[in-house]
């Protein structure tokens, strides 16, 4: 017995020493990588004294605050979430070029983050050793009202862009997202949609030029990169091809007076008829009218113990209230819209209203980046090409009430979206799509029990919706990153794995994206869990 106890003690000491040795070895390796990277960065950057201000190692006192600042999903911000060895926060283009060259030299993965709104944290998480290149310092803008264009750097937020446009003009805007803390970089390169897409298409449909750093650290623009690569980064995701520095965009015209409204119906108020009619009207109405529909489990107004579905239409009309009320009286009389339901305002105030602020709130609110602010969430997406039959909606309501928390957001297409060919940009979901669905669940409770419960809800609803959505492939919206639909395993470069999610996001444009990727980044330096793969090399 004594010998056994002694042997056990020796084994425990050995295990402890080996694990300690392993930790020390990893720490030494990390230190070595950090020093090598830093020396490389200094040799590639001028002036060198700025480097200490833009590089954060894990021992830096500001590391955690810099990392957390643009994490927008709380379930990706835990003690066990993989962390980057280094965060680089470039302040000039040469910093980006050096970061690419030096990350390649030490053979680490480079994740690129602008606003951090990617739902699965792809821009700041990896299961292989990685750095984060955070673009938030590169946020300058130049608005040229005379030529109706602007240059905007990818670290700017949509709110900052809208604010800057408004400072120069009351009759110009840009057709991008309604959440103003989104970073321009990822939003534009993935497509970028907002409540003017039926009039002006996507953000990417209005990109005229770019500045991008490629896998060799070279700065390119539209002319030097060629039309193939320029095509790919307007909807195919910049993170697969390089680091987008800035975009030249075409501003669009907005009237001095626009109209917004919100109306609601519950099941007791004929919400089912309301939703069915919306499917027929919203994708085909006047191009200047965008009517988003939100569907959410709710408590009945008349019986607090009874659950119901609340259907809410949130709308922007590029015109006055009288014209809008007259239009919907003909096309959607069931809505019973009155002028009293409407708010006439300026375009910039409509942006603020859509962000859930009161009309009259100072536009300065658009400059609030709301850093280090995150809730737990999961999002999924689908496309609907034929109206969901009225008798099938009741089954959807029943499941949503049973699940309890997951909502649906219907975003209408049609208009300009049906006029732009599916191959014009990598974003393929154009003509033939009535609306896009977002499955949405958000929660406050930390821990695996709550996470497992809430993650299961949108997945169950997604499965149930299979008969009503697009097929072969079942389409998905690339900027709503969803790792459920396919993943590239860490460290791999597989056309087969990439095809699983790639053809859902990009349909027939996927193979063209693969060819561009193979040509411009054959070593697959710019990669992530849902990046565009390269073609396999021939033996």
Coordinates of C-alpha atoms in Angstrom, one line a residue:
X1 CA 0.0 0.0 0.0
X2 CA 2.8 2.4 0.9
X3 CA 4.6 1.6 -2.4
X4 CA 1.4 2.3 -4.3
X5 CA 0.9 5.6 -2.5
X6 CA 4.5 6.6 -3.2
X7 CA 4.2 5.6 -6.9
X8 CA 1.0 7.6 -7.2
X9 CA 2.7 10.7 -5.6
X10 CA 5.6 10.4 -8.1
X11 CA 3.1 10.2 -11.0
X12 CA 1.3 13.2 -9.8
X13 CA 4.5 15.2 -9.5
X14 CA 5.5 14.1 -13.0
X15 CA 2.1 15.1 -14.5
X16 CA 2.2 18.5 -12.7
X17 CA 5.8 19.2 -13.9
X18 CA 5.0 18.1 -17.4
X19 CA 1.9 20.3 -17.5
X20 CA 3.9 23.2 -16.1
X21 CA 6.6 22.5 -18.6
X22 CA 4.0 22.5 -21.4
X23 CA 2.6 25.9 -20.2
X24 CA 6.0 27.4 -20.0
X25 CA 6.9 26.1 -23.4
X26 CA 3.7 27.6 -24.9
X27 CA 4.3 30.9 -23.1
X28 CA 7.9 31.0 -24.4
X29 CA 6.7 30.2 -27.9
X30 CA 4.1 33.1 -27.7
X31 CA 6.8 35.4 -26.4
X32 CA 9.0 34.4 -29.3
X33 CA 6.3 35.0 -31.9
X34 CA 5.4 38.3 -30.3
X35 CA 9.0 39.5 -30.5
X36 CA 9.5 38.3 -34.0
X37 CA 6.3 40.0 -35.1
X38 CA 7.2 43.2 -33.4
X39 CA 10.7 43.3 -34.9
X40 CA 9.2 42.7 -38.4
X41 CA 6.6 45.4 -37.9
X42 CA 9.2 47.9 -36.9
X43 CA 11.3 47.1 -39.9
X44 CA 8.3 47.6 -42.2
X45 CA 6.9 50.8 -40.7
X46 CA 8.0 54.4 -40.5
X47 CA 8.0 56.0 -38.1
X48 CA 8.8 53.1 -35.8
X49 CA 7.9 54.8 -32.6
X50 CA 4.1 54.4 -33.3
X51 CA 4.3 50.7 -33.2
X52 CA 3.9 50.4 -29.4
X53 CA 0.7 52.4 -29.7
X54 CA -1.0 50.0 -32.1
X55 CA 0.0 46.6 -30.9
X56 CA -1.6 44.9 -27.8
X57 CA -0.2 41.7 -26.5
X58 CA -2.1 39.7 -23.9
X59 CA 0.1 41.2 -21.1
X60 CA -0.9 44.7 -22.1
X61 CA -3.2 46.4 -19.5
X62 CA -5.4 47.6 -22.3
X63 CA -5.7 44.3 -24.2
X64 CA -9.0 43.2 -22.6
X65 CA -10.7 46.5 -23.1
X66 CA -9.6 46.7 -26.8
X67 CA -10.7 43.1 -27.5
X68 CA -14.1 43.6 -25.7
X69 CA -14.8 47.0 -27.3
X70 CA -16.2 45.5 -30.5
X71 CA -17.5 42.1 -29.4
X72 CA -21.2 42.3 -30.1
X73 CA -22.3 38.8 -29.1
X74 CA -21.9 38.1 -25.4
X75 CA -21.9 34.3 -25.9
X76 CA -18.5 34.8 -27.7
X77 CA -17.0 36.7 -24.8
X78 CA -16.3 34.1 -22.1
X79 CA -13.2 33.0 -20.2
X80 CA -12.9 29.9 -22.5
X81 CA -13.4 31.8 -25.8
X82 CA -10.2 31.6 -27.9
X83 CA -8.3 34.9 -27.7
X84 CA -5.9 36.5 -30.2
X85 CA -2.2 36.5 -29.2
X86 CA -1.9 40.1 -30.5
X87 CA -4.4 42.8 -31.5
X88 CA -3.1 45.3 -34.1
X89 CA -5.0 48.6 -34.4
X90 CA -3.5 50.4 -37.5
X91 CA -3.6 54.1 -37.8
X92 CA -2.3 54.4 -41.3
X93 CA -2.2 52.2 -44.4
X94 CA 1.4 51.2 -44.0
X95 CA 0.5 49.6 -40.6
X96 CA -2.0 47.4 -42.4
X97 CA 0.5 46.4 -45.1
X98 CA 3.2 45.6 -42.4
X99 CA 0.7 43.6 -40.3
X100 CA -0.2 41.4 -43.3
X101 CA 3.5 40.8 -44.2
X102 CA 4.6 40.1 -40.7
X103 CA 1.7 37.9 -39.8
X104 CA 2.5 35.8 -42.8
X105 CA 6.1 35.7 -41.7
X106 CA 5.3 34.2 -38.2
X107 CA 2.7 31.9 -39.8
X108 CA -0.3 33.0 -37.8
X109 CA -3.9 33.5 -38.9
X110 CA -5.1 37.1 -39.3
X111 CA -8.7 38.0 -38.5
X112 CA -10.0 41.4 -39.7
X113 CA -12.5 43.3 -37.6
X114 CA -14.3 46.6 -38.4
X115 CA -17.5 46.8 -36.2
X116 CA -17.7 43.3 -34.8
X117 CA -21.3 42.7 -35.8
X118 CA -20.6 39.3 -37.4
X119 CA -23.0 37.1 -35.5
X120 CA -20.6 34.2 -35.0
X121 CA -17.6 36.3 -34.0
X122 CA -15.6 35.1 -37.0
X123 CA -13.7 38.4 -37.0
X124 CA -12.2 37.9 -33.5
X125 CA -12.3 34.1 -32.7
X126 CA -10.3 31.2 -34.1
X127 CA -9.3 27.7 -33.0
X128 CA -5.8 28.1 -34.4
X129 CA -3.2 30.6 -33.3
X130 CA -4.3 34.0 -34.6
X131 CA -4.0 37.8 -34.5
X132 CA -6.8 40.4 -34.8
X133 CA -6.4 43.4 -37.1
X134 CA -8.9 45.8 -35.7
X135 CA -9.7 48.7 -38.1
X136 CA -11.5 51.0 -35.8
X137 CA -8.8 53.8 -36.0
X138 CA -9.1 54.0 -39.8
X139 CA -12.4 55.9 -40.0
X140 CA -11.8 59.0 -42.1
X141 CA -14.4 60.2 -44.6
X142 CA -14.5 62.7 -47.5
X143 CA -17.9 63.6 -48.9
X144 CA -18.1 65.2 -52.3
X145 CA -21.7 66.5 -52.7
X146 CA -20.9 68.1 -56.1
X147 CA -20.0 64.7 -57.6
X148 CA -22.4 62.8 -55.3
X149 CA -19.6 60.5 -54.1
X150 CA -17.7 59.8 -50.9
X151 CA -14.6 58.0 -49.7
X152 CA -15.1 56.2 -46.4
X153 CA -12.5 54.1 -44.5
X154 CA -13.6 50.6 -43.4
X155 CA -13.3 51.3 -39.6
X156 CA -16.0 54.0 -39.8
X157 CA -19.5 53.1 -38.6
X158 CA -22.6 53.5 -40.6
X159 CA -23.7 56.2 -38.1
X160 CA -20.6 58.2 -38.7
X161 CA -21.1 58.0 -42.4
X162 CA -24.7 59.1 -42.3
X163 CA -23.8 61.9 -39.9
X164 CA -21.0 63.1 -42.3
X165 CA -23.3 63.0 -45.3
X166 CA -26.0 65.0 -43.4
X167 CA -23.4 67.7 -42.5
X168 CA -22.9 68.2 -46.2
X169 CA -26.4 67.8 -47.7
X170 CA -30.0 67.4 -46.7
X171 CA -31.0 65.7 -49.9
X172 CA -28.4 62.9 -50.0
X173 CA -28.1 59.6 -48.2
X174 CA -26.7 56.1 -48.7
X175 CA -28.5 52.8 -48.9
X176 CA -26.9 50.8 -46.1
X177 CA -27.9 49.3 -42.8
X178 CA -30.3 50.6 -40.1
X179 CA -28.1 49.6 -37.2
X180 CA -25.7 52.5 -37.1
X181 CA -22.9 50.9 -35.0
X182 CA -22.1 48.5 -37.8
X183 CA -18.6 48.9 -39.2
X184 CA -18.4 49.9 -42.9
X185 CA -15.7 47.3 -43.8
X186 CA -17.6 44.0 -43.3
X187 CA -21.0 45.5 -44.1
X188 CA -20.1 46.8 -47.6
X189 CA -18.0 43.8 -48.6
X190 CA -20.7 41.3 -47.7
X191 CA -23.4 43.2 -49.6
X192 CA -24.9 45.6 -47.1
X193 CA -28.6 46.2 -47.1
X194 CA -30.9 48.8 -45.6
X195 CA -34.4 50.3 -45.9
X196 CA -33.6 51.9 -49.3
X197 CA -32.7 48.7 -51.0
X198 CA -35.9 48.6 -53.1
X199 CA -35.1 52.0 -54.5
X200 CA -31.3 51.9 -54.8
X201 CA -30.2 48.3 -54.2
X202 CA -27.5 47.2 -51.8
X203 CA -24.6 49.2 -50.5
X204 CA -22.4 47.1 -52.7
X205 CA -24.4 48.1 -55.8
X206 CA -23.2 51.7 -55.1
X207 CA -19.5 51.1 -54.6
X208 CA -17.4 52.7 -57.3
X209 CA -13.8 52.0 -56.1
X210 CA -11.8 50.6 -53.2
X211 CA -8.4 50.6 -51.6
X212 CA -7.3 47.2 -50.5
X213 CA -4.2 45.5 -49.1
X214 CA -3.6 42.1 -50.7
X215 CA -1.9 39.0 -49.3
X216 CA 1.5 40.4 -50.4
X217 CA 1.0 43.6 -48.5
X218 CA 0.5 45.6 -51.7
X219 CA -2.0 48.5 -51.8
X220 CA -4.5 48.1 -54.7
X221 CA -7.4 50.1 -56.2
X222 CA -10.0 49.1 -58.8
X223 CA -7.6 49.8 -61.6
X224 CA -4.6 47.9 -60.3
X225 CA -6.6 45.0 -58.9
X226 CA -8.6 44.4 -62.0
X227 CA -12.4 43.9 -62.5
X228 CA -12.4 40.2 -61.3
X229 CA -11.2 41.0 -57.8
X230 CA -13.2 44.2 -57.7
X231 CA -16.3 42.1 -58.5
X232 CA -15.4 39.6 -55.8
X233 CA -15.1 42.0 -52.9
X234 CA -18.4 43.7 -53.6
X235 CA -20.5 41.0 -51.9
X236 CA -18.1 38.1 -51.6
X237 CA -16.6 39.3 -48.3
X238 CA -13.4 41.3 -48.1
X239 CA -12.0 39.0 -45.5
X240 CA -11.4 36.2 -48.0
X241 CA -9.3 38.4 -50.4
X242 CA -7.5 41.1 -48.4
X243 CA -8.0 44.0 -46.1
X244 CA -10.3 46.7 -47.3
X245 CA -8.9 50.1 -46.4
X246 CA -11.6 52.3 -47.9
X247 CA -14.5 52.5 -50.4
X248 CA -15.6 55.1 -52.9
X249 CA -19.4 55.2 -52.9
X250 CA -22.1 56.8 -54.9
X251 CA -24.4 58.9 -52.8
X252 CA -28.2 58.6 -53.6
X253 CA -30.9 61.3 -53.6
X254 CA -33.4 61.5 -50.8
X255 CA -36.3 63.9 -50.6
X256 CA -36.3 66.7 -48.0
X257 CA -39.4 65.0 -46.5
X258 CA -39.7 61.3 -45.9
X259 CA -42.4 59.4 -44.0
X260 CA -42.0 56.7 -41.4
X261 CA -44.7 54.7 -39.6
X262 CA -45.2 51.6 -37.4
X263 CA -48.5 49.6 -37.2
X264 CA -49.2 46.4 -35.2
X265 CA -51.7 43.6 -35.2
X266 CA -52.1 40.5 -33.0
X267 CA -53.8 37.3 -33.8
X268 CA -57.0 38.6 -32.2
X269 CA -56.8 41.5 -34.6
X270 CA -56.5 39.4 -37.7
X271 CA -52.7 39.3 -37.8
X272 CA -52.8 36.2 -40.0
X273 CA -54.7 38.0 -42.8
X274 CA -52.4 41.0 -42.2
X275 CA -49.2 38.9 -42.7
X276 CA -50.5 37.1 -45.7
X277 CA -51.4 40.3 -47.5
X278 CA -48.0 41.9 -46.6
X279 CA -46.4 39.1 -48.6
X280 CA -48.4 40.1 -51.7
X281 CA -47.8 43.9 -51.4
X282 CA -44.5 44.6 -49.7
X283 CA -42.2 43.2 -52.6
X284 CA -44.3 44.8 -55.3
X285 CA -45.3 48.2 -54.1
X286 CA -43.7 51.5 -55.0
X287 CA -39.9 51.2 -55.0
X288 CA -39.7 54.1 -52.5
X289 CA -41.6 52.2 -49.9
X290 CA -39.9 49.7 -47.6
X291 CA -42.1 47.8 -45.1
X292 CA -40.2 45.5 -42.7
X293 CA -42.4 43.1 -40.8
X294 CA -41.5 41.9 -37.3
X295 CA -43.2 38.8 -35.9
X296 CA -42.8 38.0 -32.2
X297 CA -44.4 35.9 -29.5
X298 CA -46.3 38.2 -27.2
X299 CA -48.9 38.4 -24.4
X300 CA -52.4 39.0 -25.5
X301 CA -53.7 42.5 -24.9
X302 CA -57.0 41.2 -23.6
X303 CA -56.0 38.1 -21.7
X304 CA -52.6 38.4 -19.9
X305 CA -52.4 34.6 -19.4
X306 CA -52.8 33.9 -23.1
X307 CA -49.9 34.0 -25.6
X308 CA -50.3 35.5 -29.1
X309 CA -48.2 36.7 -32.1
X310 CA -47.6 40.3 -32.6
X311 CA -47.0 41.4 -36.2
X312 CA -45.4 44.9 -36.6
X313 CA -44.8 46.8 -39.8
X314 CA -42.0 49.3 -39.6
X315 CA -41.8 51.4 -42.8
X316 CA -39.8 54.1 -44.6
X317 CA -41.4 55.9 -47.5
X318 CA -39.3 58.3 -49.7
X319 CA -42.1 60.8 -50.0
X320 CA -44.9 62.6 -48.0
X321 CA -47.6 61.1 -45.9
X322 CA -50.6 62.0 -48.1
X323 CA -49.1 60.1 -51.0
X324 CA -48.3 57.2 -48.8
X325 CA -51.7 56.9 -47.2
X326 CA -53.4 57.1 -50.6
X327 CA -51.1 54.4 -52.0
X328 CA -51.7 52.0 -49.2
X329 CA -55.5 52.6 -49.1
X330 CA -55.5 51.1 -52.6
X331 CA -52.8 48.3 -52.2
X332 CA -53.2 47.4 -48.5
X333 CA -56.6 48.6 -47.2
X334 CA -56.4 46.0 -44.4
X335 CA -53.7 48.1 -42.8
X336 CA -56.1 51.1 -42.4
X337 CA -53.2 53.5 -42.4
X338 CA -54.1 57.1 -41.4
X339 CA -52.0 60.2 -41.7
X340 CA -52.1 60.3 -37.9
X341 CA -50.1 57.0 -37.9
X342 CA -47.3 58.6 -39.9
X343 CA -44.4 60.9 -39.1
X344 CA -43.1 63.2 -41.8
X345 CA -39.4 64.0 -41.2
X346 CA -36.0 64.4 -42.7
X347 CA -34.0 61.4 -44.0
X348 CA -31.4 61.7 -41.2
X349 CA -34.2 61.8 -38.6
X350 CA -35.7 58.6 -40.2
X351 CA -32.4 56.9 -39.6
X352 CA -32.5 57.9 -36.0
X353 CA -36.2 56.8 -35.7
X354 CA -35.4 53.4 -37.2
X355 CA -32.7 53.0 -34.5
X356 CA -35.4 53.3 -31.9
X357 CA -34.8 56.9 -30.9
X358 CA -37.5 59.6 -30.9
X359 CA -37.7 61.9 -33.8
X360 CA -36.0 65.2 -32.9
X361 CA -33.1 63.4 -31.2
X362 CA -29.8 65.1 -32.1
X363 CA -27.9 63.5 -35.0
X364 CA -24.9 63.4 -32.7
X365 CA -26.3 60.1 -31.3
X366 CA -25.1 58.5 -34.6
X367 CA -21.5 59.0 -33.4
X368 CA -22.0 56.8 -30.4
X369 CA -20.2 53.6 -31.1
X370 CA -21.7 51.9 -28.0
X371 CA -18.5 50.0 -27.3
X372 CA -18.3 47.0 -25.0
X373 CA -22.0 46.4 -25.3
X374 CA -23.2 43.0 -26.1
X375 CA -26.2 40.6 -25.5
X376 CA -26.4 36.9 -26.0
X377 CA -27.8 36.2 -29.5
X378 CA -28.2 33.8 -32.4
X379 CA -29.4 34.7 -36.0
X380 CA -30.2 32.6 -39.0
X381 CA -31.6 33.5 -42.5
X382 CA -33.8 32.2 -45.3
X383 CA -35.3 33.4 -48.6
X384 CA -39.0 33.1 -49.6
X385 CA -39.8 32.9 -53.3
X386 CA -43.5 32.1 -53.2
X387 CA -46.0 33.5 -50.5
X388 CA -46.4 31.3 -47.5
X389 CA -50.1 30.0 -47.7
X390 CA -52.4 31.6 -45.2
X391 CA -53.4 28.2 -43.8
X392 CA -49.8 27.4 -43.1
X393 CA -49.1 30.5 -41.1
X394 CA -51.1 29.1 -38.1
X395 CA -48.6 26.3 -37.7
X396 CA -45.8 28.8 -37.7
X397 CA -47.6 30.8 -35.0
X398 CA -48.2 27.8 -32.9
X399 CA -44.5 26.8 -32.9
X400 CA -43.3 30.3 -32.2
X401 CA -45.6 30.5 -29.2
X402 CA -44.4 27.1 -28.0
X403 CA -40.7 28.1 -28.4
X404 CA -41.4 31.4 -26.6
X405 CA -38.6 33.8 -27.6
X406 CA -37.6 33.4 -31.2
X407 CA -38.9 36.1 -33.6
X408 CA -38.9 36.5 -37.4
X409 CA -38.0 39.6 -39.4
X410 CA -39.4 39.7 -43.0
X411 CA -37.4 42.1 -45.2
X412 CA -39.1 42.7 -48.6
X413 CA -37.2 42.6 -51.9
X414 CA -38.4 43.5 -55.3
X415 CA -38.0 46.9 -56.9
X416 CA -34.4 47.7 -57.8
X417 CA -33.3 44.3 -56.3
X418 CA -35.2 42.5 -59.1
X419 CA -33.6 44.7 -61.8
X420 CA -30.0 44.0 -61.0
X421 CA -28.7 40.7 -62.5
X422 CA -27.8 38.0 -60.0
X423 CA -24.2 37.9 -61.5
X424 CA -23.6 41.6 -61.4
X425 CA -22.0 41.2 -57.9
X426 CA -21.4 38.0 -55.9
X427 CA -24.6 38.8 -54.0
X428 CA -27.1 36.5 -55.9
X429 CA -30.4 36.9 -54.2
X430 CA -32.2 39.2 -56.6
X431 CA -35.2 38.6 -58.9
X432 CA -37.5 35.8 -57.8
X433 CA -37.0 36.5 -54.1
X434 CA -40.0 38.1 -52.4
X435 CA -38.4 38.6 -49.0
X436 CA -35.6 37.5 -46.7
X437 CA -36.3 36.0 -43.3
X438 CA -34.1 36.6 -40.3
X439 CA -34.6 34.2 -37.3
X440 CA -33.7 36.2 -34.2
X441 CA -33.3 35.3 -30.5
X442 CA -31.6 37.4 -27.9
X443 CA -31.2 36.7 -24.2
X444 CA -29.6 38.0 -21.1
X445 CA -28.8 34.9 -19.0
X446 CA -25.2 33.7 -19.0
X447 CA -24.3 30.0 -18.8
X448 CA -24.6 26.9 -20.9
X449 CA -28.1 25.9 -19.8
X450 CA -29.6 29.2 -21.1
X451 CA -27.4 29.1 -24.2
X452 CA -28.4 25.5 -25.2
X453 CA -32.1 26.4 -24.7
X454 CA -32.0 29.6 -26.7
X455 CA -29.8 28.2 -29.5
X456 CA -32.2 25.3 -30.0
X457 CA -35.2 27.6 -30.6
X458 CA -34.3 29.3 -33.9
X459 CA -32.9 25.9 -35.1
X460 CA -36.2 24.2 -34.5
X461 CA -38.1 27.0 -36.3
X462 CA -35.6 27.0 -39.2
X463 CA -36.3 23.2 -39.7
X464 CA -40.0 23.8 -39.6
X465 CA -39.8 26.5 -42.3
X466 CA -38.1 24.2 -44.8
X467 CA -41.2 23.7 -47.0
X468 CA -41.7 27.5 -47.4
X469 CA -38.3 28.7 -48.3
X470 CA -35.8 28.6 -51.2
X471 CA -34.4 25.2 -52.3
X472 CA -31.5 23.7 -54.2
X473 CA -29.7 25.5 -52.6
X474 CA -31.6 26.7 -49.6
X475 CA -30.3 30.3 -49.7
X476 CA -28.8 32.2 -46.8
X477 CA -27.7 35.8 -46.3
X478 CA -23.9 36.0 -46.1
X479 CA -23.6 39.0 -43.6
X480 CA -25.9 37.0 -41.2
X481 CA -23.1 34.6 -40.5
X482 CA -24.5 31.2 -39.5
X483 CA -22.0 28.4 -38.7
X484 CA -24.9 25.9 -38.6
X485 CA -25.0 25.8 -42.4
X486 CA -21.4 24.7 -42.9
X487 CA -17.9 25.3 -41.6
X488 CA -14.3 25.2 -42.9
X489 CA -12.4 23.2 -40.3
X490 CA -9.6 25.1 -38.6
X491 CA -6.4 25.0 -40.7
X492 CA -8.0 23.4 -43.7
X493 CA -8.6 24.6 -47.2
X494 CA -11.3 22.4 -48.7
X495 CA -13.4 23.2 -51.8
X496 CA -15.8 20.5 -50.7
X497 CA -16.3 22.1 -47.2
X498 CA -16.5 25.6 -48.6
X499 CA -19.1 24.6 -51.1
X500 CA -21.5 23.5 -48.4
X501 CA -22.0 27.1 -47.1
X502 CA -20.6 28.9 -50.1
X503 CA -23.4 27.8 -52.5
X504 CA -26.1 28.8 -49.9
X505 CA -24.6 32.2 -49.6
X506 CA -23.6 32.8 -53.2
X507 CA -25.6 30.3 -55.4
X508 CA -24.0 30.1 -58.9
X509 CA -21.5 32.9 -58.1
X510 CA -19.6 30.7 -55.7
X511 CA -17.3 29.0 -58.3
X512 CA -16.4 32.4 -59.8
X513 CA -15.4 33.6 -56.3
X514 CA -13.2 30.5 -55.9
X515 CA -11.4 31.2 -59.1
X516 CA -10.7 34.8 -58.1
X517 CA -9.6 33.6 -54.7
X518 CA -7.2 31.1 -56.2
X519 CA -5.7 33.7 -58.5
X520 CA -5.2 36.4 -55.9
X521 CA -4.5 34.5 -52.7
X522 CA -3.2 31.0 -53.8
X523 CA -1.7 30.3 -50.3
X524 CA -5.1 31.0 -48.7
X525 CA -3.6 33.5 -46.2
X526 CA -6.9 35.3 -45.8
X527 CA -9.1 32.5 -44.4
X528 CA -11.8 32.0 -41.7
X529 CA -14.5 29.5 -40.8
X530 CA -16.6 30.5 -43.8
X531 CA -14.1 32.0 -46.2
X532 CA -13.9 31.3 -49.9
X533 CA -11.5 28.4 -50.5
X534 CA -8.9 28.0 -53.3
X535 CA -9.1 25.3 -55.9
X536 CA -7.0 22.2 -55.0
X537 CA -3.6 22.2 -56.5
X538 CA -3.0 19.7 -59.3
X539 CA -0.4 17.0 -58.6

